[in-house]
Structures are given as structure tokens and as C-alpha cells.
């Protein structure tokens, strides 16, 4: 009898194995059917604007494979883009906490989580997520840019320099101009603290990173002024304006306050006069008139003002200063060519657009029923 039982053992083993295999297959099949059903249910909740129910379905998913992980990521990003940061955070946190993610999926989930924290204004938490990513994978470059943004917002210029240099090495993007700005920010802080030597060293680093930076010239001027080297400072300011005439708008008031001696103002006036003659840059003319007013040289400017009003490129700001000159000349000499001013105003008016689209801000000269930029109807109105 025992022999018979012994002979029957492989058959029992086979039938048991077969039954177990069948049950396993049925279970797998059931799961396969469950997964799309629950998935479709989650999507339905999303479409019917019941995001919390959708969230529950997705968060209670037992296992995550490659496709569901990507869907989770996209869903979280969708919530973030809609401004629903808490929901995005819940999804991405849930994803990061799972143990069955591949390395690439974990990295993508961490990046998304960092972006959620950044969007929520939780900069310190965003920083720790991105830093952890960099620590895990020092060759990873995607975390560098968001980290650089965070350090910029926090005004942590040393860290911003470090990360920008790292990004430059890894992704071959050129950050030399940015790095120069970060050094300049540090130099401004040193200047404010009167640490003039350290300011000088930092300005040198900025110049080394981006030799063409006009901000370096302005800072060299500020440094020379702080050291009471007035002539050198004025020279640096002049070089900066010559290099980039836009800087006159930022520097003019500082210049007339700092260099308020008559000979210094005279030298400044000569410099702006020469630069204007060279560049014919309308921005400079208004400042030239202000200096002429200050120095009592309005009569000298009469011809130049006339030429500017009839032929130059009029701007509202410069016309206001030209009117000041004309009014002062009228008080001094009772002579005023109002026709020149009228011509300039007409030219300025003709160059200004009269209408603007309320939808996108596009400006235009004539009225249009449909905006040519954003294609909306009835959105154009007077400026
Ligand atoms: Zn528009």
C-alpha cells in the first residue's frame, strides 16, 4: 500500500502544482482586469471634476509599473500646472515613497516633487530635494537649474555661483555672464559693508568670468569713489556709459550728486555732449539738457534744441526737458520758437499707437475689429 502511495506522489504533486498555477493565473487575470477598471474610474473622476476621488484611486494603487508611474508623474504635473499644488505634492510624495520604482523613475519623481515645493514657495524644502538628487547622482544636471533659481531667489550668491559653475561643466551651457552678475551682487554687499579690499577681489572675479560686463565698470567706479579716487571713479562711469548708453538713466542722478563741483559737472557735460555727437542717442539728449540747465548754459543749447525738435527722434521725456529749456529761454530773452515744439509734438504723436488690445496688450495705429496678434474680436480699445 505504501508503495502505491509513493507512486501516486508525483501525480499529487503535479495536480497540486497545476491547481496552484491555475489559481495564480486567475489571480493575475483578475488583477489585470482590476487595474484598468480602477484606472478608468480614476480618469472618470478627473474628467467629472472630482479630483479628490481621483486622487484616492491613484494613491491607493497597490503596485506601480512603468506606465502607471509615468501617469502618476503627469497627473501630478497637471495638478501643479492648474495651481493645485497640494494635490501635486500628495501624488509625487506618494510616488517617491514607493519601493518598487526604477532609478530613473525615482529621479523623475524627485524632480517633480522639488518643482512642487518650489511652486508652493517652500524654497528650503525644494532645495533639500534637489540637493539630495545631486548628492545621489553627482552627474545629474537636471537639478542644477532649479537649484540655481532657488539660490537666486534666496540671494545666496556664493551657492548660486557654485551651482552655476557645476551646471556649466555638466551641461555645457554658458553661465559666465550670470556668474559675473552673482559676483557683482556679492561685490555690492562688500561695498555696502565698506569691505573695500574684498569688494575689489570679488569685482576681479566677475571681470574674469565675463570680461565684457559693463556692470564691472560701474562697480569699479563705485569702489574708486568709496576710496575717494574721484577722477578715477568718473573715468570708470564714463567708460560704462560709453559702452552701454542705457546706463545713463541709472547713473545720472548719482553722477550729478557725487560730482557736484563745477569743474566736475562741466566735465560730465562735455562727456555727454561728445557721446551724444558720436551716437546721436536720443536718451542722452534729455540728460544733456538737464546738465546745461544746471550749468546755466541754456543759450548755448538753443540751436541744438531747435535741431532736435525738428529732426531728432522725439521722446516724451526729452520733450519735457526741451520744454523746460524753451520756457527758461523765454524768461531770459523773451524769445521762444513754439513752432519747433509743435512740430516735435506732432511727430511724437504720429509715432504713438492709438489703440491697444485688452486681451494681449498688442498696440496698433488704427482701430481693428479683430486683434492681429491674439485673434480675439472686439478687444481693441483706445490706449
Ligand atoms: Zn490681442
mmCIF file of C-alpha atoms and ligand atoms in Angstrom:
data_model
loop_
_atom_site.group_PDB
_atom_site.id
_atom_site.type_symbol
_atom_site.label_atom_id
_atom_site.label_comp_id
_atom_site.label_asym_id
_atom_site.label_seq_id
_atom_site.Cartn_x
_atom_site.Cartn_y
_atom_site.Cartn_z
ATOM 1 C CA UNK A 1 0.000 0.000 0.000
ATOM 2 C CA UNK A 2 2.822 2.349 0.911
ATOM 3 C CA UNK A 3 4.459 1.690 -2.472
ATOM 4 C CA UNK A 4 1.237 2.660 -4.237
ATOM 5 C CA UNK A 5 1.095 5.894 -2.276
ATOM 6 C CA UNK A 6 4.696 6.539 -3.089
ATOM 7 C CA UNK A 7 3.931 6.001 -6.778
ATOM 8 C CA UNK A 8 0.991 8.391 -6.566
ATOM 9 C CA UNK A 9 3.122 11.188 -5.011
ATOM 10 C CA UNK A 10 4.400 12.735 -8.283
ATOM 11 C CA UNK A 11 0.838 12.756 -9.640
ATOM 12 C CA UNK A 12 -0.412 14.565 -6.496
ATOM 13 C CA UNK A 13 2.491 16.977 -6.713
ATOM 14 C CA UNK A 14 1.720 17.683 -10.370
ATOM 15 C CA UNK A 15 -2.012 18.162 -9.768
ATOM 16 C CA UNK A 16 -1.288 20.464 -6.781
ATOM 17 C CA UNK A 17 1.190 22.460 -8.813
ATOM 18 C CA UNK A 18 -1.289 22.624 -11.697
ATOM 19 C CA UNK A 19 -4.123 23.825 -9.412
ATOM 20 C CA UNK A 20 -1.856 26.446 -7.798
ATOM 21 C CA UNK A 21 -0.708 27.620 -11.209
ATOM 22 C CA UNK A 22 -4.309 27.901 -12.360
ATOM 23 C CA UNK A 23 -5.241 29.900 -9.249
ATOM 24 C CA UNK A 24 -2.208 32.156 -9.750
ATOM 25 C CA UNK A 25 -3.159 32.714 -13.387
ATOM 26 C CA UNK A 26 -6.750 33.510 -12.385
ATOM 27 C CA UNK A 27 -5.445 35.923 -9.747
ATOM 28 C CA UNK A 28 -3.170 37.595 -12.284
ATOM 29 C CA UNK A 29 -6.039 37.839 -14.737
ATOM 30 C CA UNK A 30 -8.288 39.325 -12.031
ATOM 31 C CA UNK A 31 -5.598 41.899 -11.204
ATOM 32 C CA UNK A 32 -5.135 42.721 -14.850
ATOM 33 C CA UNK A 33 -8.850 43.332 -15.139
ATOM 34 C CA UNK A 34 -8.927 45.314 -11.868
ATOM 35 C CA UNK A 35 -6.096 47.634 -12.801
ATOM 36 C CA UNK A 36 -7.645 49.113 -15.949
ATOM 37 C CA UNK A 37 -11.034 49.285 -14.258
ATOM 38 C CA UNK A 38 -9.691 51.274 -11.317
ATOM 39 C CA UNK A 39 -7.572 53.310 -13.658
ATOM 40 C CA UNK A 40 -10.569 54.190 -15.844
ATOM 41 C CA UNK A 41 -12.529 55.009 -12.682
ATOM 42 C CA UNK A 42 -9.766 57.406 -11.608
ATOM 43 C CA UNK A 43 -9.731 59.082 -15.007
ATOM 44 C CA UNK A 44 -13.539 59.376 -14.880
ATOM 45 C CA UNK A 45 -13.319 61.145 -11.533
ATOM 46 C CA UNK A 46 -10.776 63.520 -13.028
ATOM 47 C CA UNK A 47 -12.950 64.262 -16.018
ATOM 48 C CA UNK A 48 -16.009 64.835 -13.870
ATOM 49 C CA UNK A 49 -14.050 67.385 -11.814
ATOM 50 C CA UNK A 50 -13.833 65.217 -8.703
ATOM 51 C CA UNK A 51 -10.064 65.428 -8.250
ATOM 52 C CA UNK A 52 -10.028 64.236 -4.622
ATOM 53 C CA UNK A 53 -11.795 60.982 -5.515
ATOM 54 C CA UNK A 54 -9.405 60.561 -8.461
ATOM 55 C CA UNK A 55 -6.516 61.197 -6.111
ATOM 56 C CA UNK A 56 -7.733 58.496 -3.708
ATOM 57 C CA UNK A 57 -7.934 55.967 -6.536
ATOM 58 C CA UNK A 58 -4.426 56.706 -7.739
ATOM 59 C CA UNK A 59 -2.871 56.935 -4.281
ATOM 60 C CA UNK A 60 -4.308 53.534 -3.309
ATOM 61 C CA UNK A 61 -2.793 51.752 -6.242
ATOM 62 C CA UNK A 62 -1.051 48.663 -4.898
ATOM 63 C CA UNK A 63 1.726 48.322 -7.421
ATOM 64 C CA UNK A 64 3.271 50.779 -9.779
ATOM 65 C CA UNK A 65 4.745 49.682 -13.095
ATOM 66 C CA UNK A 66 6.495 51.782 -15.681
ATOM 67 C CA UNK A 67 3.278 53.040 -17.290
ATOM 68 C CA UNK A 68 1.401 53.843 -14.097
ATOM 69 C CA UNK A 69 4.483 55.618 -12.685
ATOM 70 C CA UNK A 70 4.616 57.867 -15.751
ATOM 71 C CA UNK A 71 0.878 58.500 -15.478
ATOM 72 C CA UNK A 72 1.287 59.445 -11.808
ATOM 73 C CA UNK A 73 4.046 61.877 -12.727
ATOM 74 C CA UNK A 74 1.989 63.503 -15.480
ATOM 75 C CA UNK A 75 -1.053 63.695 -13.252
ATOM 76 C CA UNK A 76 0.925 65.422 -10.510
ATOM 77 C CA UNK A 77 2.356 67.872 -13.055
ATOM 78 C CA UNK A 78 -1.165 68.503 -14.342
ATOM 79 C CA UNK A 79 -2.331 69.400 -10.827
ATOM 80 C CA UNK A 80 0.697 71.671 -10.343
ATOM 81 C CA UNK A 81 0.086 73.462 -13.653
ATOM 82 C CA UNK A 82 -3.501 74.060 -12.576
ATOM 83 C CA UNK A 83 -2.182 75.634 -9.380
ATOM 84 C CA UNK A 84 -3.383 72.699 -7.239
ATOM 85 C CA UNK A 85 -0.036 72.303 -5.518
ATOM 86 C CA UNK A 86 -1.252 70.268 -2.541
ATOM 87 C CA UNK A 87 -2.664 67.573 -4.805
ATOM 88 C CA UNK A 88 0.531 67.553 -6.893
ATOM 89 C CA UNK A 89 2.561 67.199 -3.705
ATOM 90 C CA UNK A 90 0.443 64.270 -2.468
ATOM 91 C CA UNK A 91 0.880 62.376 -5.738
ATOM 92 C CA UNK A 92 4.597 62.981 -6.072
ATOM 93 C CA UNK A 93 5.271 62.288 -2.372
ATOM 94 C CA UNK A 94 3.353 59.019 -2.677
ATOM 95 C CA UNK A 95 5.418 58.101 -5.732
ATOM 96 C CA UNK A 96 8.766 58.913 -4.111
ATOM 97 C CA UNK A 97 7.846 56.810 -1.042
ATOM 98 C CA UNK A 98 7.282 53.660 -3.135
ATOM 99 C CA UNK A 99 9.975 50.998 -3.062
ATOM 100 C CA UNK A 100 9.202 49.493 -6.485
ATOM 101 C CA UNK A 101 10.419 52.408 -8.614
ATOM 102 C CA UNK A 102 13.340 52.164 -11.008
ATOM 103 C CA UNK A 103 16.211 54.627 -10.541
ATOM 104 C CA UNK A 104 15.085 56.746 -13.495
ATOM 105 C CA UNK A 105 11.505 56.860 -12.185
ATOM 106 C CA UNK A 106 12.670 57.859 -8.703
ATOM 107 C CA UNK A 107 14.807 60.658 -10.175
ATOM 108 C CA UNK A 108 11.881 61.946 -12.244
ATOM 109 C CA UNK A 109 9.581 61.790 -9.210
ATOM 110 C CA UNK A 110 12.110 63.651 -7.032
ATOM 111 C CA UNK A 111 12.499 66.374 -9.681
ATOM 112 C CA UNK A 112 8.718 66.751 -9.852
ATOM 113 C CA UNK A 113 8.468 66.876 -6.056
ATOM 114 C CA UNK A 114 11.155 69.583 -5.927
ATOM 115 C CA UNK A 115 9.216 71.600 -8.501
ATOM 116 C CA UNK A 116 6.033 71.251 -6.405
ATOM 117 C CA UNK A 117 7.819 72.619 -3.331
ATOM 118 C CA UNK A 118 9.268 75.429 -5.461
ATOM 119 C CA UNK A 119 5.819 76.296 -6.829
ATOM 120 C CA UNK A 120 4.429 76.253 -3.281
ATOM 121 C CA UNK A 121 7.124 78.759 -2.249
ATOM 122 C CA UNK A 122 8.719 76.219 0.111
ATOM 123 C CA UNK A 123 12.182 77.032 -1.145
ATOM 124 C CA UNK A 124 14.093 75.315 1.686
ATOM 125 C CA UNK A 125 12.282 72.015 1.079
ATOM 126 C CA UNK A 126 12.721 72.335 -2.689
ATOM 127 C CA UNK A 127 16.411 72.985 -2.083
ATOM 128 C CA UNK A 128 16.805 69.849 0.041
ATOM 129 C CA UNK A 129 15.063 67.673 -2.590
ATOM 130 C CA UNK A 130 17.227 68.963 -5.443
ATOM 131 C CA UNK A 131 20.393 68.787 -3.307
ATOM 132 C CA UNK A 132 19.626 65.169 -2.408
ATOM 133 C CA UNK A 133 19.231 64.381 -6.094
ATOM 134 C CA UNK A 134 22.615 65.910 -6.837
ATOM 135 C CA UNK A 135 24.181 64.040 -3.908
ATOM 136 C CA UNK A 136 22.735 60.713 -5.124
ATOM 137 C CA UNK A 137 23.908 61.282 -8.641
ATOM 138 C CA UNK A 138 26.634 63.916 -8.972
ATOM 139 C CA UNK A 139 26.492 63.616 -12.761
ATOM 140 C CA UNK A 140 22.841 64.573 -12.765
ATOM 141 C CA UNK A 141 22.453 68.005 -14.375
ATOM 142 C CA UNK A 142 18.653 68.482 -14.296
ATOM 143 C CA UNK A 143 18.685 69.504 -10.628
ATOM 144 C CA UNK A 144 21.261 72.271 -11.224
ATOM 145 C CA UNK A 145 18.965 74.824 -12.899
ATOM 146 C CA UNK A 146 16.158 74.688 -10.312
ATOM 147 C CA UNK A 147 18.744 74.893 -7.531
ATOM 148 C CA UNK A 148 20.347 77.910 -9.192
ATOM 149 C CA UNK A 149 16.924 79.577 -9.373
ATOM 150 C CA UNK A 150 16.338 78.911 -5.678
ATOM 151 C CA UNK A 151 19.704 80.386 -4.651
ATOM 152 C CA UNK A 152 18.991 83.429 -6.844
ATOM 153 C CA UNK A 153 15.669 83.973 -5.077
ATOM 154 C CA UNK A 154 17.258 83.494 -1.664
ATOM 155 C CA UNK A 155 20.123 85.869 -2.632
ATOM 156 C CA UNK A 156 22.601 83.137 -1.686
ATOM 157 C CA UNK A 157 25.095 84.293 -4.267
ATOM 158 C CA UNK A 158 28.017 82.027 -3.284
ATOM 159 C CA UNK A 159 25.867 78.927 -3.614
ATOM 160 C CA UNK A 160 24.404 80.274 -6.875
ATOM 161 C CA UNK A 161 27.951 80.671 -8.256
ATOM 162 C CA UNK A 162 28.876 77.143 -7.193
ATOM 163 C CA UNK A 163 25.829 75.554 -8.814
ATOM 164 C CA UNK A 164 26.095 77.674 -11.987
ATOM 165 C CA UNK A 165 29.718 76.548 -12.378
ATOM 166 C CA UNK A 166 28.659 72.939 -11.863
ATOM 167 C CA UNK A 167 25.858 73.285 -14.445
ATOM 168 C CA UNK A 168 28.355 74.858 -16.848
ATOM 169 C CA UNK A 169 30.693 71.866 -16.511
ATOM 170 C CA UNK A 170 27.952 69.261 -16.876
ATOM 171 C CA UNK A 171 25.538 70.553 -19.447
ATOM 172 C CA UNK A 172 27.969 72.798 -21.329
ATOM 173 C CA UNK A 173 25.615 75.798 -21.075
ATOM 174 C CA UNK A 174 27.358 79.154 -20.891
ATOM 175 C CA UNK A 175 26.668 80.708 -17.493
ATOM 176 C CA UNK A 176 29.685 83.050 -17.480
ATOM 177 C CA UNK A 177 27.512 86.184 -17.723
ATOM 178 C CA UNK A 178 25.259 85.019 -14.879
ATOM 179 C CA UNK A 179 28.229 84.100 -12.714
ATOM 180 C CA UNK A 180 29.643 87.596 -13.280
ATOM 181 C CA UNK A 181 26.311 89.079 -12.087
ATOM 182 C CA UNK A 182 26.416 86.883 -8.957
ATOM 183 C CA UNK A 183 29.950 88.099 -8.166
ATOM 184 C CA UNK A 184 28.751 91.662 -8.755
ATOM 185 C CA UNK A 185 25.899 91.106 -6.258
ATOM 186 C CA UNK A 186 28.487 89.927 -3.724
ATOM 187 C CA UNK A 187 30.697 92.934 -4.503
ATOM 188 C CA UNK A 188 27.741 95.281 -3.862
ATOM 189 C CA UNK A 189 27.284 93.660 -0.431
ATOM 190 C CA UNK A 190 31.009 94.098 0.348
ATOM 191 C CA UNK A 191 30.875 97.736 -0.767
ATOM 192 C CA UNK A 192 27.884 98.355 1.488
ATOM 193 C CA UNK A 193 29.856 96.895 4.399
ATOM 194 C CA UNK A 194 32.847 99.047 3.431
ATOM 195 C CA UNK A 195 34.977 95.892 2.923
ATOM 196 C CA UNK A 196 36.762 97.557 0.045
ATOM 197 C CA UNK A 197 39.556 95.011 -0.413
ATOM 198 C CA UNK A 198 37.125 92.100 -0.533
ATOM 199 C CA UNK A 199 34.916 94.107 -2.914
ATOM 200 C CA UNK A 200 37.913 94.593 -5.224
ATOM 201 C CA UNK A 201 38.738 90.871 -5.195
ATOM 202 C CA UNK A 202 35.113 89.980 -5.980
ATOM 203 C CA UNK A 203 34.904 92.516 -8.834
ATOM 204 C CA UNK A 204 38.044 90.926 -10.322
ATOM 205 C CA UNK A 205 36.341 87.528 -10.243
ATOM 206 C CA UNK A 206 33.294 88.994 -12.023
ATOM 207 C CA UNK A 207 35.553 90.514 -14.690
ATOM 208 C CA UNK A 208 37.355 87.199 -15.099
ATOM 209 C CA UNK A 209 34.073 85.340 -15.580
ATOM 210 C CA UNK A 210 32.691 87.814 -18.146
ATOM 211 C CA UNK A 211 35.211 90.440 -19.248
ATOM 212 C CA UNK A 212 32.626 92.352 -21.341
ATOM 213 C CA UNK A 213 30.354 93.079 -18.339
ATOM 214 C CA UNK A 214 29.599 96.816 -18.142
ATOM 215 C CA UNK A 215 28.432 96.246 -14.552
ATOM 216 C CA UNK A 216 32.097 95.601 -13.657
ATOM 217 C CA UNK A 217 32.957 99.137 -14.846
ATOM 218 C CA UNK A 218 30.149 100.613 -12.706
ATOM 219 C CA UNK A 219 31.372 98.667 -9.657
ATOM 220 C CA UNK A 220 34.975 99.702 -10.285
ATOM 221 C CA UNK A 221 33.693 103.281 -10.344
ATOM 222 C CA UNK A 222 31.756 102.767 -7.082
ATOM 223 C CA UNK A 223 34.888 101.257 -5.499
ATOM 224 C CA UNK A 224 37.128 104.121 -6.649
ATOM 225 C CA UNK A 225 34.565 106.616 -5.322
ATOM 226 C CA UNK A 226 34.452 104.784 -1.970
ATOM 227 C CA UNK A 227 38.260 105.146 -1.869
ATOM 228 C CA UNK A 228 37.843 108.845 -2.617
ATOM 229 C CA UNK A 229 39.581 108.500 -6.003
ATOM 230 C CA UNK A 230 37.118 110.833 -7.683
ATOM 231 C CA UNK A 231 38.839 111.261 -11.035
ATOM 232 C CA UNK A 232 39.322 107.517 -11.450
ATOM 233 C CA UNK A 233 35.705 106.921 -10.437
ATOM 234 C CA UNK A 234 34.409 109.441 -13.004
ATOM 235 C CA UNK A 235 36.561 107.765 -15.677
ATOM 236 C CA UNK A 236 35.064 104.361 -14.932
ATOM 237 C CA UNK A 237 31.496 105.786 -15.012
ATOM 238 C CA UNK A 238 32.271 107.395 -18.390
ATOM 239 C CA UNK A 239 33.608 104.105 -19.776
ATOM 240 C CA UNK A 240 30.463 102.318 -18.571
ATOM 241 C CA UNK A 241 28.130 104.839 -20.278
ATOM 242 C CA UNK A 242 30.211 104.810 -23.466
ATOM 243 C CA UNK A 243 29.946 101.036 -23.511
ATOM 244 C CA UNK A 244 26.215 100.983 -22.806
ATOM 245 C CA UNK A 245 24.288 104.276 -23.113
ATOM 246 C CA UNK A 246 21.258 102.751 -21.314
ATOM 247 C CA UNK A 247 23.247 103.115 -18.094
ATOM 248 C CA UNK A 248 22.884 106.914 -18.176
ATOM 249 C CA UNK A 249 19.293 106.507 -16.922
ATOM 250 C CA UNK A 250 20.501 104.540 -13.899
ATOM 251 C CA UNK A 251 23.611 106.616 -13.193
ATOM 252 C CA UNK A 252 22.658 110.227 -13.981
ATOM 253 C CA UNK A 253 21.249 111.256 -10.591
ATOM 254 C CA UNK A 254 24.117 109.535 -8.765
ATOM 255 C CA UNK A 255 26.630 111.286 -11.012
ATOM 256 C CA UNK A 256 25.279 114.810 -10.518
ATOM 257 C CA UNK A 257 25.078 114.210 -6.761
ATOM 258 C CA UNK A 258 28.535 112.677 -6.432
ATOM 259 C CA UNK A 259 30.369 115.006 -8.824
ATOM 260 C CA UNK A 260 28.706 118.261 -7.887
ATOM 261 C CA UNK A 261 31.788 120.516 -8.164
ATOM 262 C CA UNK A 262 31.508 122.990 -11.048
ATOM 263 C CA UNK A 263 34.521 121.585 -12.946
ATOM 264 C CA UNK A 264 33.269 118.036 -12.463
ATOM 265 C CA UNK A 265 29.789 118.920 -13.749
ATOM 266 C CA UNK A 266 31.415 120.750 -16.676
ATOM 267 C CA UNK A 267 33.482 117.658 -17.489
ATOM 268 C CA UNK A 268 30.357 115.487 -17.272
ATOM 269 C CA UNK A 269 28.524 117.890 -19.612
ATOM 270 C CA UNK A 270 31.373 117.784 -22.152
ATOM 271 C CA UNK A 271 31.430 113.991 -21.961
ATOM 272 C CA UNK A 272 27.660 113.626 -22.588
ATOM 273 C CA UNK A 273 27.846 116.218 -25.368
ATOM 274 C CA UNK A 274 30.646 114.247 -27.088
ATOM 275 C CA UNK A 275 28.904 110.895 -26.615
ATOM 276 C CA UNK A 276 25.657 112.350 -28.000
ATOM 277 C CA UNK A 277 27.508 113.758 -31.033
ATOM 278 C CA UNK A 278 29.029 110.323 -31.613
ATOM 279 C CA UNK A 279 25.951 108.162 -31.041
ATOM 280 C CA UNK A 280 23.004 110.552 -31.691
ATOM 281 C CA UNK A 281 21.322 108.536 -28.953
ATOM 282 C CA UNK A 282 18.098 110.399 -28.009
ATOM 283 C CA UNK A 283 18.302 109.046 -24.443
ATOM 284 C CA UNK A 284 21.375 111.193 -23.811
ATOM 285 C CA UNK A 285 19.803 114.452 -25.014
ATOM 286 C CA UNK A 286 17.370 114.880 -22.109
ATOM 287 C CA UNK A 287 20.221 114.441 -19.615
ATOM 288 C CA UNK A 288 22.376 116.858 -21.606
ATOM 289 C CA UNK A 289 19.626 119.486 -21.301
ATOM 290 C CA UNK A 290 19.332 118.905 -17.541
ATOM 291 C CA UNK A 291 23.090 119.456 -17.139
ATOM 292 C CA UNK A 292 23.014 122.543 -19.356
ATOM 293 C CA UNK A 293 20.218 123.902 -17.155
ATOM 294 C CA UNK A 294 22.271 123.211 -14.024
ATOM 295 C CA UNK A 295 25.360 124.906 -15.520
ATOM 296 C CA UNK A 296 23.433 127.919 -16.900
ATOM 297 C CA UNK A 297 24.356 127.024 -20.491
ATOM 298 C CA UNK A 298 20.872 127.147 -21.958
ATOM 299 C CA UNK A 299 21.680 129.823 -24.540
ATOM 300 C CA UNK A 300 24.444 127.541 -25.908
ATOM 301 C CA UNK A 301 21.857 124.833 -26.411
ATOM 302 C CA UNK A 302 19.384 126.935 -28.402
ATOM 303 C CA UNK A 303 20.478 125.734 -31.869
ATOM 304 C CA UNK A 304 20.862 122.142 -30.736
ATOM 305 C CA UNK A 305 17.384 122.125 -29.154
ATOM 306 C CA UNK A 306 15.903 123.539 -32.385
ATOM 307 C CA UNK A 307 17.619 120.825 -34.445
ATOM 308 C CA UNK A 308 16.494 118.142 -32.076
ATOM 309 C CA UNK A 309 12.874 119.325 -32.045
ATOM 310 C CA UNK A 310 12.623 119.459 -35.809
ATOM 311 C CA UNK A 311 14.812 116.499 -36.832
ATOM 312 C CA UNK A 312 15.671 114.329 -33.813
ATOM 313 C CA UNK A 313 13.799 111.300 -32.527
ATOM 314 C CA UNK A 314 11.360 112.784 -30.014
ATOM 315 C CA UNK A 315 10.528 111.038 -26.751
ATOM 316 C CA UNK A 316 8.118 112.248 -24.083
ATOM 317 C CA UNK A 317 10.893 112.545 -21.502
ATOM 318 C CA UNK A 318 13.205 114.558 -23.767
ATOM 319 C CA UNK A 319 10.378 116.815 -24.959
ATOM 320 C CA UNK A 320 9.563 117.634 -21.338
ATOM 321 C CA UNK A 321 13.192 118.730 -20.786
ATOM 322 C CA UNK A 322 13.238 120.638 -24.096
ATOM 323 C CA UNK A 323 10.100 122.490 -22.977
ATOM 324 C CA UNK A 324 11.888 123.401 -19.735
ATOM 325 C CA UNK A 325 14.750 124.856 -21.787
ATOM 326 C CA UNK A 326 12.394 126.805 -24.051
ATOM 327 C CA UNK A 327 10.485 128.170 -21.081
ATOM 328 C CA UNK A 328 13.731 129.238 -19.318
ATOM 329 C CA UNK A 329 14.949 130.904 -22.530
ATOM 330 C CA UNK A 330 11.623 132.706 -22.803
ATOM 331 C CA UNK A 331 12.049 134.064 -19.291
ATOM 332 C CA UNK A 332 15.633 135.173 -20.043
ATOM 333 C CA UNK A 333 15.305 136.507 -23.562
ATOM 334 C CA UNK A 334 11.578 136.658 -24.343
ATOM 335 C CA UNK A 335 12.232 134.562 -27.452
ATOM 336 C CA UNK A 336 10.640 131.181 -27.975
ATOM 337 C CA UNK A 337 10.071 129.199 -31.135
ATOM 338 C CA UNK A 338 6.809 127.485 -30.277
ATOM 339 C CA UNK A 339 6.514 126.123 -33.848
ATOM 340 C CA UNK A 340 9.523 123.831 -33.241
ATOM 341 C CA UNK A 341 7.873 122.363 -30.171
ATOM 342 C CA UNK A 342 4.626 121.926 -32.069
ATOM 343 C CA UNK A 343 6.432 120.026 -34.868
ATOM 344 C CA UNK A 344 8.119 117.732 -32.353
ATOM 345 C CA UNK A 345 4.845 117.018 -30.540
ATOM 346 C CA UNK A 346 3.096 116.217 -33.814
ATOM 347 C CA UNK A 347 5.893 113.815 -34.798
ATOM 348 C CA UNK A 348 5.792 112.154 -31.398
ATOM 349 C CA UNK A 349 2.011 111.833 -31.530
ATOM 350 C CA UNK A 350 2.156 110.282 -35.015
ATOM 351 C CA UNK A 351 4.656 107.685 -33.802
ATOM 352 C CA UNK A 352 2.472 106.592 -30.864
ATOM 353 C CA UNK A 353 -0.090 103.818 -31.331
ATOM 354 C CA UNK A 354 -3.652 104.939 -30.517
ATOM 355 C CA UNK A 355 -5.211 101.550 -29.866
ATOM 356 C CA UNK A 356 -4.397 98.531 -27.776
ATOM 357 C CA UNK A 357 -5.800 95.014 -27.433
ATOM 358 C CA UNK A 358 -7.212 94.454 -23.940
ATOM 359 C CA UNK A 359 -6.618 90.712 -24.314
ATOM 360 C CA UNK A 360 -2.920 90.558 -25.191
ATOM 361 C CA UNK A 361 -1.647 94.148 -24.979
ATOM 362 C CA UNK A 362 -0.772 94.428 -28.701
ATOM 363 C CA UNK A 363 -0.646 98.084 -29.771
ATOM 364 C CA UNK A 364 -1.755 99.428 -33.159
ATOM 365 C CA UNK A 365 -2.261 102.731 -35.010
ATOM 366 C CA UNK A 366 -5.750 102.158 -36.421
ATOM 367 C CA UNK A 367 -8.857 100.533 -34.977
ATOM 368 C CA UNK A 368 -9.386 96.852 -35.875
ATOM 369 C CA UNK A 369 -12.368 94.664 -35.084
ATOM 370 C CA UNK A 370 -10.104 91.667 -34.574
ATOM 371 C CA UNK A 371 -6.694 91.756 -32.872
ATOM 372 C CA UNK A 372 -3.994 90.669 -35.367
ATOM 373 C CA UNK A 373 -1.883 89.188 -32.561
ATOM 374 C CA UNK A 374 -4.296 87.111 -30.444
ATOM 375 C CA UNK A 375 -7.178 86.961 -32.966
ATOM 376 C CA UNK A 376 -9.836 87.962 -30.398
ATOM 377 C CA UNK A 377 -12.816 90.014 -31.590
ATOM 378 C CA UNK A 378 -13.886 93.353 -30.050
ATOM 379 C CA UNK A 379 -10.925 93.528 -27.677
ATOM 380 C CA UNK A 380 -9.292 96.656 -29.184
ATOM 381 C CA UNK A 381 -9.756 99.966 -27.398
ATOM 382 C CA UNK A 382 -8.051 103.364 -27.079
ATOM 383 C CA UNK A 383 -4.697 103.399 -25.276
HETATM 384 ZN ZN1 LIG B 1 -4.821 90.691 -28.810
#
